Amino acid sequence: MRIDVLGAVRAFHDDGTPVDLGGPRHREVLARLVAAGGRMVSTDSLVDDLWAEPPVRAVGALRTFVAALRRAIEPDRPPRTPPQVLVTEGPGYALRLPPHAVDVHRFEDALSRARRTPDGLTGLDAALAAWRGPAYADVTGSAWAQREQTRLEELRLEGVELRARLILDAGSGAELVADLGAHVTEHPWREPAWGLLARALHRAGRQADALATLRRARTMLADQLGLDPSADLRRLETDILHGTTTLQPSHALWTAGGLGPRTTVELARTLSLAGGDALVHARRDRLAALRAAERTGDILLTARIINAYDVPALWSRADDLEQSRAVVAAAERTLTALGPDSPADLRARLLATVAVESRSADLSAVDRKRAGQAAREAEALARELGDPALLLFALNGVFLQSFTRPGLAAARDVTGAEILDLATRHELPNFAVLGRLIRLQSASALGDLDAATAHAEAAEQLAHSTEASLVPVLTAWSRARVTAAHSTATGGPSAATAAAHYRAAEDALAASAGMPGLHRGLFALALLGLRLLHGRPAPTDPALDWGPYRPWTRPLTLLAHHRDQEARTALMMAPAPPLDHMQEALWCLTAHAAARLGERPVAARAATALRAARTEDAGGASGMLTLGPVTRYLAEAETCADEK
C-alpha cells in the first residue's frame, strides 16, 4: 500500500484502489504515525495530540480508531494474525512501511539527494509534483500538525528554489521566469528567490529587468524586514551591471544553517556595545525586525531574527522591560511552533534568548522557573552540539538565572571563569569581556578587591580592542567601590573622596545613557552604602533618585528625618527584595532598619535570607558599590530577632 499526506491524508492498496480511512480522528491517528517516521508513538502522546482536553475514555476511543484503521489497511489479514503495517510496539503504536510507500518520505529523500548532487534534479521534479496542497491539509487544529505543516512547507519552498538553482547552474532557466516571479510575489521575504529570479531574467536576455528585480529586493528587504542584501545578491547585481555573460552559481539557501544576509539585528548587536543613543536604537531596531519577521508567518525566519541578537548581557534588571517581555513571548511562540523536533541549534538559541531576556529582577515565580529551565536546556543542547559561540550565549543565560537566592557569588564565578576561558580560546572577545566582568562582580562580592581590580583592568584592555565603550564606564564604578571600601581603613581615602569617585562614575554612566535598568537608583544607593560604612544616617537630599530601590531605602531615609512611625510603616510594606544583583544589599538594608526599629519578625526574616551570604559583601555582587560586610547586618538582625 501507499500513504499520501502532501495534501489531504489518503491511502491506496497495492492495486491502486483507495482505502476508506474512516472519520477525521482515524485520519489524524494515521497522519500522526506517518509524521513519526516509523518511530513508536506512545498511547499517552497520541491521546494528548488528538484531544486538547482528553475525554474520560480517550484511550478506549484511540484503540477503537486503531482497530478500524487496521481493518481498512489490511482487509485480508486472517483473524488473530499480528498486523504488519500498523503495529503495537511497547506502550504505543508505529507504522511499518518502507519510505518509498509514503509521499512525504519520498519527497524528503529526493530533496536530500538534490542537495548533494545535480543528478537529483529529476527525482526532485517528481517529488515536488506530488504536492497536492498543504501537508496534512485535512488535519486542522492540532499543534503537532501545525508544526509538521510549517516544517514541510519550509522544505517545499527550499525544494522549489533548489530546483531552480540546479537548472540555472546547468545553463538553462529562461523558462523559469514566470514561476519564479510568482514565487517571490507569494514569498517576498525569501532572499535567495530574488537572486534566482534575477538570474532567470538574465538568462532570458532581460538584463534591465534583472537589475530592477534586485533593486526591488533591496527595497523590500530594507523596508519590511530590516535586512541588507547578502553578499551573493550584491555580487550578482555587480556581475549584471558589468555585463558578465555567465553568472557565477549562487549557493545561498535560506535553510536552518543560518542567515545569509547581514541583518539590522546583526547591526544592532554591534550598536548595543557602544552605549548611548546607539544602544537605544539597537533595541528599537531589534524589535522592529522581529515584528516584521513574525508578520511574514515564516517561523524559521522569525527564529533566525530572534537568534541573531546574541549580545552579552551582564545586568539582572532589564533596560526595556516591555521589549524583553515581547522578545521572550516571541521566542516562546516560535519554540512552540517549531516543536521538539526542530533543529537543535535553533532551539538552543531560542531557549538561551528566553533565559537572557527574562531578567531575574522582573519575574514572577512561574516565569522565573521557566527561565531557569530554559537556561539549563540551552546549556545542555549547546554542550551536546559542541558550538562554542552557542555555549557562551547559553552560559550567559545560566549566569542571569543564577540569582535565585543570596550567597551564590562563588557559583557565578565558576560560570564567569568558564565563559572567560571558552571565549579566550575561541577568540570571541565580547564574551571574554563578559567573563571578566562576571568575575569582577564575583570577586567584589567575595571581598577580594585585588582580584576585582585585576579583572577590571583586563576587561578594559579587551574593550579597547573591541571598541566596547561601555566597559570603562562600568569599571569606573568598580574603582569607586574599591575607594569606598578602603575609606574606613586608617590612612585610607576620606569618605568625601569616595563620594567624589562615585559622582564621577555616575556622571559617566549618565552620559552613556541607554541603560536605565542599571542606572536608576544606583548613585543614591552607593551614597547610602558609603554613609552606612561610616556609621552615618541615610542621605536626605530630595533630589536623589532612588529608582527601583526606594521600597528598601525609604525606612532609613525616614529614620534620618526622625519619622520613626512612618519608617516602621514603610518597613512593613517593603516586599522581599527581587532576586537580582542587589538582593544581598537590600536584605541588609531591611535588616538594619528592622534592628533600628526593633521589629523582630522582619529582622528574623532578613537574618534567614542573609545567612547563606554571611561571607560576602553587601552590594558587592554588583561590582559597583558596597554597604560593607554582610556579616555586620546579619549580626544586627540576629541580635534583634533574639531579643526578649
XYZ file of C-alpha atoms in Angstrom:
644
model
C 0.000 0.000 0.000
C 0.948 3.685 -0.082
C 0.014 6.704 2.011
C -0.080 10.339 0.870
C -0.050 13.302 3.253
C 1.205 16.091 0.945
C -2.327 17.399 0.667
C -5.319 15.687 2.268
C -4.480 12.418 4.035
C -5.264 9.391 1.855
C -4.162 5.800 1.338
C -4.226 3.266 -1.512
C -3.985 -0.510 -1.683
C -1.365 -2.189 -3.876
C -3.818 -2.367 -6.759
C -4.451 1.389 -6.615
C -7.881 1.250 -5.024
C -8.408 3.846 -2.293
C -8.533 2.833 1.368
C -11.561 4.019 3.320
C -9.777 5.546 6.300
C -12.920 6.475 8.231
C -13.582 9.741 10.027
C -11.351 12.703 10.913
C -9.965 11.083 14.073
C -8.994 7.923 12.192
C -7.159 10.038 9.610
C -5.416 12.022 12.301
C -4.164 8.880 14.054
C -2.723 7.604 10.772
C -1.250 11.014 9.944
C 0.386 11.299 13.369
C 2.055 7.914 12.885
C 3.265 8.985 9.423
C 4.804 12.102 10.968
C 6.673 9.917 13.448
C 8.694 8.460 10.571
C 8.409 4.849 11.705
C 9.098 5.595 15.371
C 6.755 4.410 18.058
C 4.282 6.980 19.400
C 3.070 6.223 22.905
C -0.609 5.950 23.697
C -0.357 8.919 26.065
C 1.216 11.073 23.343
C -1.439 10.105 20.827
C -4.189 10.973 23.297
C -2.604 14.364 24.005
C -2.191 15.020 20.279
C -5.787 14.095 19.437
C -7.575 15.994 22.221
C -6.817 19.327 23.864
C -8.892 18.053 26.804
C -8.975 14.243 26.568
C -12.345 12.653 27.423
C -12.589 10.075 30.187
C -12.500 7.140 27.748
C -9.870 8.615 25.438
C -7.606 5.537 25.489
C -10.530 3.275 24.627
C -11.529 5.551 21.769
C -7.956 5.552 20.466
C -7.898 1.739 20.460
C -11.151 1.755 18.506
C -9.639 4.065 15.877
C -6.536 1.863 15.601
C -8.610 -1.311 15.219
C -10.701 0.286 12.461
C -7.580 1.508 10.641
C -6.054 -1.968 10.789
C -9.137 -3.479 9.214
C -9.103 -0.854 6.469
C -5.366 -1.105 5.758
C -5.094 -4.920 5.847
C -8.588 -6.157 4.954
C -7.351 -9.648 4.087
C -5.383 -10.267 7.273
C -6.530 -13.550 8.845
C -8.059 -13.392 12.338
C -5.596 -13.472 15.259
C -2.699 -12.750 12.904
C -0.468 -9.870 14.067
C -0.818 -6.735 11.928
C 2.096 -5.970 9.631
C 1.549 -2.246 8.934
C 0.027 -0.526 11.965
C 1.737 -2.447 14.749
C 1.661 -2.360 18.531
C 5.093 -1.586 19.909
C 5.820 -1.145 23.602
C 3.408 1.378 25.127
C 2.167 2.656 21.774
C 1.874 2.183 18.024
C 4.109 2.508 14.960
C 3.652 2.455 11.197
C 5.764 -0.132 9.385
C 6.044 0.908 5.745
C 9.115 1.356 3.521
C 9.991 5.039 2.898
C 9.013 4.857 -0.781
C 5.453 3.969 0.245
C 4.853 7.388 1.856
C 4.931 10.537 -0.282
C 6.441 12.766 2.402
C 9.376 10.385 2.856
C 9.910 10.227 -0.902
C 9.950 13.998 -1.013
C 12.465 14.330 1.842
C 14.731 11.694 0.280
C 14.592 13.428 -3.124
C 15.397 16.789 -1.544
C 18.331 15.297 0.316
C 19.741 13.767 -2.894
C 19.307 17.025 -4.814
C 21.195 18.924 -2.108
C 24.149 16.594 -2.619
C 24.253 16.289 -6.399
C 22.765 17.919 -9.520
C 21.828 14.390 -10.669
C 18.975 14.541 -8.160
C 17.037 17.069 -10.239
C 14.771 14.502 -11.896
C 13.759 12.977 -8.572
C 13.185 16.422 -7.100
C 10.917 17.339 -10.022
C 8.768 14.290 -9.353
C 8.725 14.875 -5.592
C 7.607 18.486 -5.950
C 4.919 17.455 -8.433
C 3.486 15.105 -5.787
C 2.337 18.017 -3.624
C -1.455 18.338 -3.900
C -1.839 21.146 -1.364
C -0.654 21.932 2.177
C 0.682 18.879 4.008
C -1.881 17.165 6.274
C -4.445 19.549 4.789
C -7.455 17.916 6.438
C -5.874 17.687 9.911
C -6.806 21.017 11.459
C -6.428 22.469 14.927
C -3.717 20.079 16.174
C -0.457 21.553 17.444
C 1.587 18.603 16.144
C 0.087 19.011 12.659
C 0.745 22.753 12.609
C 4.393 22.140 13.500
C 4.731 19.492 10.816
C 2.968 21.654 8.230
C 5.352 24.528 8.989
C 8.393 22.277 8.712
C 7.304 20.667 5.446
C 6.266 23.948 3.841
C 9.748 25.299 4.544
C 11.226 22.195 2.884
C 8.892 22.581 -0.094
C 9.962 26.178 -0.628
C 13.579 25.139 -0.334
C 12.893 22.422 -2.924
C 11.367 24.933 -5.355
C 14.403 27.196 -5.022
C 16.888 24.331 -5.180
C 15.274 23.029 -8.387
C 15.560 26.483 -9.978
C 19.174 26.832 -8.898
C 20.139 23.444 -10.338
C 18.519 24.303 -13.675
C 20.235 27.705 -13.780
C 23.596 26.238 -12.790
C 23.247 23.772 -15.666
C 22.969 26.638 -18.205
C 19.196 26.777 -18.703
C 16.465 28.598 -16.830
C 14.911 31.268 -19.051
C 11.664 29.296 -18.823
C 11.652 29.749 -15.011
C 10.857 33.480 -15.112
C 7.075 33.169 -14.735
C 7.207 30.554 -11.961
C 9.915 32.384 -10.015
C 8.072 35.672 -10.411
C 5.010 34.115 -8.810
C 7.212 32.560 -6.126
C 8.771 35.856 -4.997
C 5.369 37.561 -5.089
C 3.977 34.951 -2.713
C 7.130 34.738 -0.541
C 8.855 38.119 -0.836
C 10.967 37.668 2.309
C 12.900 34.722 0.823
C 16.034 36.476 -0.352
C 17.504 33.594 -2.438
C 14.361 33.571 -4.589
C 15.038 37.138 -5.723
C 18.510 36.162 -6.844
C 17.148 33.172 -8.731
C 14.557 35.329 -10.489
C 17.238 37.846 -11.467
C 19.410 35.040 -12.858
C 16.483 33.640 -14.858
C 15.752 37.091 -16.303
C 19.419 37.493 -17.198
C 19.350 34.063 -18.848
C 16.345 35.246 -20.899
C 18.319 38.270 -22.079
C 16.413 40.717 -19.866
C 19.300 42.414 -18.035
C 17.366 45.606 -17.239
C 14.541 43.577 -15.660
C 17.103 41.539 -13.722
C 18.607 44.713 -12.230
C 15.158 46.115 -11.461
C 14.326 42.869 -9.654
C 17.427 43.120 -7.477
C 16.633 46.745 -6.634
C 13.080 45.763 -5.682
C 14.558 43.067 -3.460
C 16.885 45.571 -1.782
C 13.987 47.967 -1.083
C 11.640 45.243 0.155
C 14.239 43.669 2.445
C 15.144 47.027 3.963
C 11.612 48.393 4.356
C 9.766 45.290 5.511
C 12.342 43.130 7.271
C 15.187 45.473 8.127
C 17.632 43.342 6.104
C 20.589 44.283 3.960
C 21.162 42.161 0.835
C 23.511 39.217 1.224
C 26.952 39.083 -0.342
C 25.554 36.718 -3.001
C 22.853 39.191 -4.005
C 25.271 42.125 -4.069
C 27.763 40.156 -6.176
C 25.011 39.147 -8.586
C 23.979 42.780 -9.068
C 27.613 43.747 -9.735
C 28.017 40.967 -12.305
C 24.903 42.037 -14.195
C 25.930 45.700 -14.082
C 29.331 44.783 -15.544
C 27.731 42.805 -18.335
C 29.050 39.424 -17.221
C 27.672 36.868 -19.660
C 27.940 33.836 -17.374
C 26.856 34.476 -13.810
C 28.506 32.556 -11.003
C 26.259 29.882 -9.479
C 24.606 31.035 -6.283
C 24.669 28.574 -3.429
C 22.819 30.693 -0.884
C 19.907 28.719 0.506
C 17.827 30.062 3.343
C 17.880 26.963 5.499
C 18.260 26.156 9.163
C 22.017 26.551 8.854
C 21.863 30.319 9.322
C 21.084 33.696 7.813
C 22.606 34.718 4.535
C 22.023 38.495 4.785
C 23.611 40.924 7.182
C 20.553 41.959 9.103
C 19.527 45.018 11.012
C 19.584 42.780 14.061
C 23.228 41.955 13.426
C 23.943 45.674 13.144
C 22.052 46.154 16.392
C 24.425 43.672 18.037
C 27.307 45.990 17.216
C 25.484 49.152 18.244
C 24.407 47.650 21.563
C 28.033 47.512 22.707
C 28.545 51.198 22.011
C 26.053 52.542 24.554
C 24.283 55.889 24.459
C 21.862 56.593 21.644
C 23.267 53.650 19.692
C 22.066 51.276 22.399
C 18.578 52.793 22.330
C 18.452 52.492 18.536
C 19.756 48.923 18.734
C 16.855 47.895 20.951
C 14.349 49.672 18.708
C 15.723 48.136 15.508
C 15.823 44.678 17.018
C 12.157 44.750 17.972
C 11.143 46.210 14.598
C 12.950 43.420 12.756
C 11.376 40.787 15.000
C 7.860 42.104 14.470
C 8.403 42.271 10.716
C 9.622 38.672 10.670
C 6.583 37.483 12.620
C 4.281 39.253 10.173
C 5.670 37.137 7.347
C 4.405 33.981 9.048
C 7.758 32.298 8.391
C 8.647 30.527 11.643
C 12.228 29.737 10.669
C 12.860 33.323 9.605
C 11.443 34.548 12.908
C 13.680 32.127 14.807
C 16.759 33.354 12.977
C 15.892 37.020 13.522
C 15.482 36.344 17.252
C 18.681 34.315 17.379
C 20.802 36.856 15.501
C 20.889 39.127 18.573
C 23.181 37.184 20.911
C 24.682 40.191 22.683
C 26.392 39.511 26.043
C 24.241 40.716 28.947
C 25.576 41.491 32.442
C 22.806 43.093 34.479
C 19.824 41.328 36.029
C 17.356 44.175 35.535
C 16.051 44.918 32.026
C 16.670 48.309 30.408
C 13.452 47.987 28.391
C 11.090 45.670 30.225
C 8.364 45.759 27.583
C 10.815 44.829 24.847
C 12.253 41.993 26.927
C 8.771 40.628 27.505
C 7.970 40.933 23.794
C 11.138 39.080 22.803
C 10.527 36.316 25.350
C 6.915 35.916 24.189
C 8.027 35.739 20.535
C 10.731 33.206 21.390
C 8.219 31.065 23.282
C 5.721 31.223 20.394
C 8.452 30.259 17.963
C 9.613 27.351 20.127
C 6.037 26.058 20.267
C 5.560 26.401 16.509
C 8.863 24.688 15.704
C 8.154 21.804 18.072
C 10.549 19.471 19.884
C 11.988 18.042 16.648
C 13.254 21.401 15.372
C 16.983 21.881 14.641
C 18.876 21.720 17.915
C 20.882 24.890 17.300
C 17.749 26.961 16.605
C 16.064 25.571 19.701
C 19.125 26.141 21.906
C 19.445 29.789 20.852
C 15.741 30.434 21.376
C 15.922 28.879 24.843
C 19.037 30.917 25.640
C 17.194 34.042 24.483
C 14.347 33.252 26.885
C 16.881 32.877 29.710
C 18.844 36.033 28.861
C 15.815 38.265 28.279
C 13.971 37.009 31.366
C 15.940 39.205 33.743
C 15.503 37.920 37.286
C 14.520 41.256 38.851
C 11.321 41.423 36.827
C 9.987 37.847 37.022
C 7.083 36.163 38.716
C 7.784 32.818 40.377
C 6.286 30.955 37.404
C 8.306 32.932 34.846
C 11.468 32.518 36.924
C 11.022 28.754 36.936
C 10.507 28.713 33.169
C 13.536 30.938 32.577
C 15.742 28.739 34.746
C 14.565 25.646 32.900
C 15.247 27.353 29.555
C 18.786 28.218 30.690
C 19.506 24.608 31.674
C 18.051 23.189 28.451
C 20.001 25.669 26.304
C 23.246 24.821 28.096
C 22.689 21.077 27.684
C 21.926 21.400 23.964
C 24.897 23.703 23.389
C 27.287 21.307 25.115
C 25.926 18.429 23.058
C 26.352 20.379 19.807
C 29.896 21.465 20.670
C 29.327 25.004 19.367
C 31.455 27.402 21.480
C 29.595 30.582 20.461
C 26.263 28.946 21.240
C 27.549 27.624 24.568
C 28.762 31.101 25.536
C 25.318 32.577 24.877
C 23.694 29.733 26.817
C 26.081 30.268 29.752
C 25.144 33.957 29.694
C 21.576 32.799 30.332
C 22.774 30.485 33.109
C 24.548 33.442 34.751
C 21.500 35.720 34.556
C 19.346 32.996 36.113
C 21.814 32.364 38.961
C 20.372 34.924 41.391
C 17.825 32.538 42.875
C 18.869 33.324 46.462
C 21.520 35.313 48.335
C 25.011 33.893 48.667
C 25.730 32.480 45.196
C 28.739 34.614 44.233
C 31.112 31.635 44.194
C 28.826 29.690 41.835
C 28.608 32.694 39.490
C 32.387 32.944 39.496
C 32.588 29.383 38.173
C 30.285 30.337 35.285
C 32.275 33.504 34.634
C 35.533 31.551 34.594
C 34.169 29.102 32.014
C 32.864 31.949 29.844
C 36.258 33.674 30.016
C 38.215 30.512 29.207
C 35.925 29.474 26.341
C 35.793 32.951 24.816
C 39.562 33.365 25.054
C 40.300 30.008 23.418
C 37.872 30.629 20.567
C 38.743 34.319 20.104
C 35.324 35.729 20.927
C 36.349 38.959 22.670
C 32.893 40.341 23.501
C 32.152 37.271 25.600
C 35.653 37.412 27.072
C 34.716 40.890 28.328
C 31.534 39.416 29.818
C 33.563 36.719 31.576
C 35.904 39.341 33.056
C 33.015 41.477 34.301
C 31.243 38.497 35.875
C 34.469 37.563 37.649
C 34.906 41.205 38.720
C 31.448 41.120 40.300
C 32.097 37.778 41.972
C 35.453 38.909 43.380
C 33.790 42.065 44.723
C 31.048 40.020 46.359
C 33.637 37.726 47.937
C 35.658 40.687 49.216
C 38.713 40.093 47.020
C 39.352 43.673 45.923
C 42.735 42.928 44.348
C 41.188 40.295 42.070
C 38.327 42.652 41.233
C 40.801 45.358 40.207
C 42.779 42.890 38.077
C 39.629 41.776 36.258
C 38.627 45.416 35.707
C 41.992 46.189 34.103
C 41.838 43.093 31.897
C 38.275 43.955 30.820
C 39.388 47.461 29.853
C 42.225 46.091 27.718
C 39.803 43.794 25.890
C 37.299 46.615 25.491
C 39.938 48.804 23.867
C 40.493 46.193 21.138
C 36.759 45.640 20.572
C 35.747 49.317 20.883
C 33.252 48.409 23.620
C 32.960 51.872 25.160
C 30.571 50.788 27.916
C 33.224 48.770 29.732
C 35.266 51.722 31.103
C 32.006 53.206 32.390
C 31.339 50.037 34.377
C 34.894 49.639 35.640
C 34.888 53.269 36.836
C 32.149 52.222 39.235
C 34.234 49.258 40.330
C 37.142 51.548 41.188
C 34.819 53.891 43.076
C 33.538 50.892 45.028
C 37.137 49.926 45.958
C 37.782 53.507 47.116
C 34.646 53.389 49.274
C 35.722 50.073 50.817
C 39.149 51.483 51.682
C 37.699 54.698 53.113
C 37.115 53.041 56.505
C 40.760 51.993 56.873
C 43.245 54.032 58.865
C 45.130 56.239 56.430
C 42.723 55.365 53.610
C 40.885 57.825 51.374
C 38.272 60.012 53.010
C 34.552 59.434 52.666
C 34.401 62.667 50.657
C 36.954 61.285 48.204
C 34.942 58.080 47.823
C 31.772 60.130 47.251
C 33.586 62.153 44.573
C 34.620 58.945 42.813
C 31.021 57.728 42.882
C 29.902 61.085 41.453
C 32.415 60.862 38.590
C 31.278 57.313 37.792
C 27.650 58.478 37.925
C 28.354 61.330 35.500
C 29.987 58.906 33.024
C 27.070 56.492 33.287
C 24.522 59.276 32.814
C 26.399 60.466 29.717
C 26.341 56.943 28.296
C 22.545 56.764 28.653
C 20.525 53.874 27.288
C 20.843 51.752 30.442
C 18.018 52.693 32.827
C 17.895 49.160 34.254
C 21.400 49.700 35.590
C 21.446 53.459 36.105
C 18.291 54.310 38.027
C 18.876 54.486 41.762
C 22.495 53.318 41.596
C 24.159 56.566 42.724
C 21.733 57.113 45.607
C 22.227 53.542 46.790
C 26.010 53.936 46.560
C 25.895 57.089 48.725
C 23.669 55.338 51.254
C 26.157 52.466 51.450
C 29.052 54.886 51.951
C 27.224 56.621 54.809
C 26.385 53.301 56.459
C 30.054 52.283 56.232
C 30.874 55.381 58.277
C 28.022 54.970 60.763
C 26.031 57.906 59.458
C 22.291 58.160 58.674
C 20.884 57.865 55.174
C 21.240 60.838 52.827
C 18.222 63.130 52.818
C 18.770 65.091 49.614
C 15.282 65.259 47.991
C 16.890 65.385 44.529
C 18.288 61.859 44.862
C 16.600 59.323 42.601
C 16.215 56.040 44.480
C 14.767 54.310 41.419
C 13.667 50.711 41.952
C 15.370 50.575 45.391
C 13.017 53.045 47.066
C 10.886 50.465 49.000
C 14.006 49.233 50.854
C 15.734 52.595 51.336
C 12.695 54.597 52.421
C 12.612 53.271 56.019
C 16.183 54.535 56.505
C 15.595 57.934 54.878
C 12.536 58.400 57.110
C 14.617 57.447 60.146
C 17.153 60.083 59.103
C 14.269 62.602 59.370
C 13.293 61.113 62.813
C 9.933 59.997 61.421
C 10.061 56.656 63.185
C 6.416 55.645 62.867
C 6.376 56.330 59.139
C 9.631 54.391 58.864
C 8.011 51.445 60.664
C 5.069 51.521 58.230
C 7.415 51.698 55.249
C 9.422 48.750 56.587
C 6.271 46.638 56.959
C 5.215 47.485 53.407
C 8.561 46.651 51.815
C 8.399 43.340 49.931
C 11.144 40.731 49.847
C 13.942 42.065 47.623
C 13.929 40.917 43.987
C 16.330 38.112 43.098
C 18.971 40.188 41.350
C 22.423 41.711 41.755
C 21.285 43.865 44.686
C 19.380 41.306 46.736
C 22.062 40.955 49.457
C 22.338 44.753 49.726
C 18.565 45.218 50.017
C 18.234 42.464 52.611
C 20.979 44.211 54.595
C 19.063 47.496 54.448
C 15.973 45.646 55.671
C 17.984 44.052 58.494
C 19.477 47.411 59.523
C 16.110 49.205 59.548
C 14.455 46.349 61.453
C 17.219 46.435 64.081
C 16.911 50.231 64.428
C 13.130 49.929 64.872
C 13.150 46.769 66.990
C 10.964 44.861 64.534
C 11.825 41.295 65.477
C 9.793 39.353 62.836
C 11.267 41.425 59.997
C 14.747 41.074 61.465
C 14.264 37.306 61.673
C 13.253 37.109 58.003
C 16.264 39.170 56.984
C 18.597 37.015 59.059
C 17.246 33.852 57.460
C 17.830 35.259 53.992
C 21.336 36.540 54.751
C 22.896 33.523 56.460
C 23.863 31.898 53.149
C 25.684 35.126 52.208
C 27.424 35.736 55.527
C 30.900 35.626 53.950
C 30.001 38.076 51.169
C 29.975 41.860 50.801
C 26.640 43.695 50.777
C 26.305 45.229 47.313
C 29.495 43.601 46.077
C 27.615 41.348 43.654
C 27.040 44.447 41.523
C 30.770 45.178 41.379
C 29.768 48.840 41.698
C 29.061 49.690 45.327
C 29.395 48.409 48.863
C 27.498 48.586 52.135
C 30.198 46.645 53.941
C 30.308 43.002 55.069
C 27.008 41.117 55.147
C 28.008 39.644 58.495
C 27.647 43.076 60.151
C 23.987 43.346 59.130
C 23.338 39.695 59.833
C 24.595 40.172 63.386
C 22.273 43.176 63.850
C 19.301 41.185 62.592
C 20.072 38.118 64.711
C 20.524 40.235 67.843
C 17.213 41.992 67.245
C 15.390 38.747 66.465
C 16.711 37.091 69.646
C 15.775 39.940 71.983
C 13.100 39.036 74.539
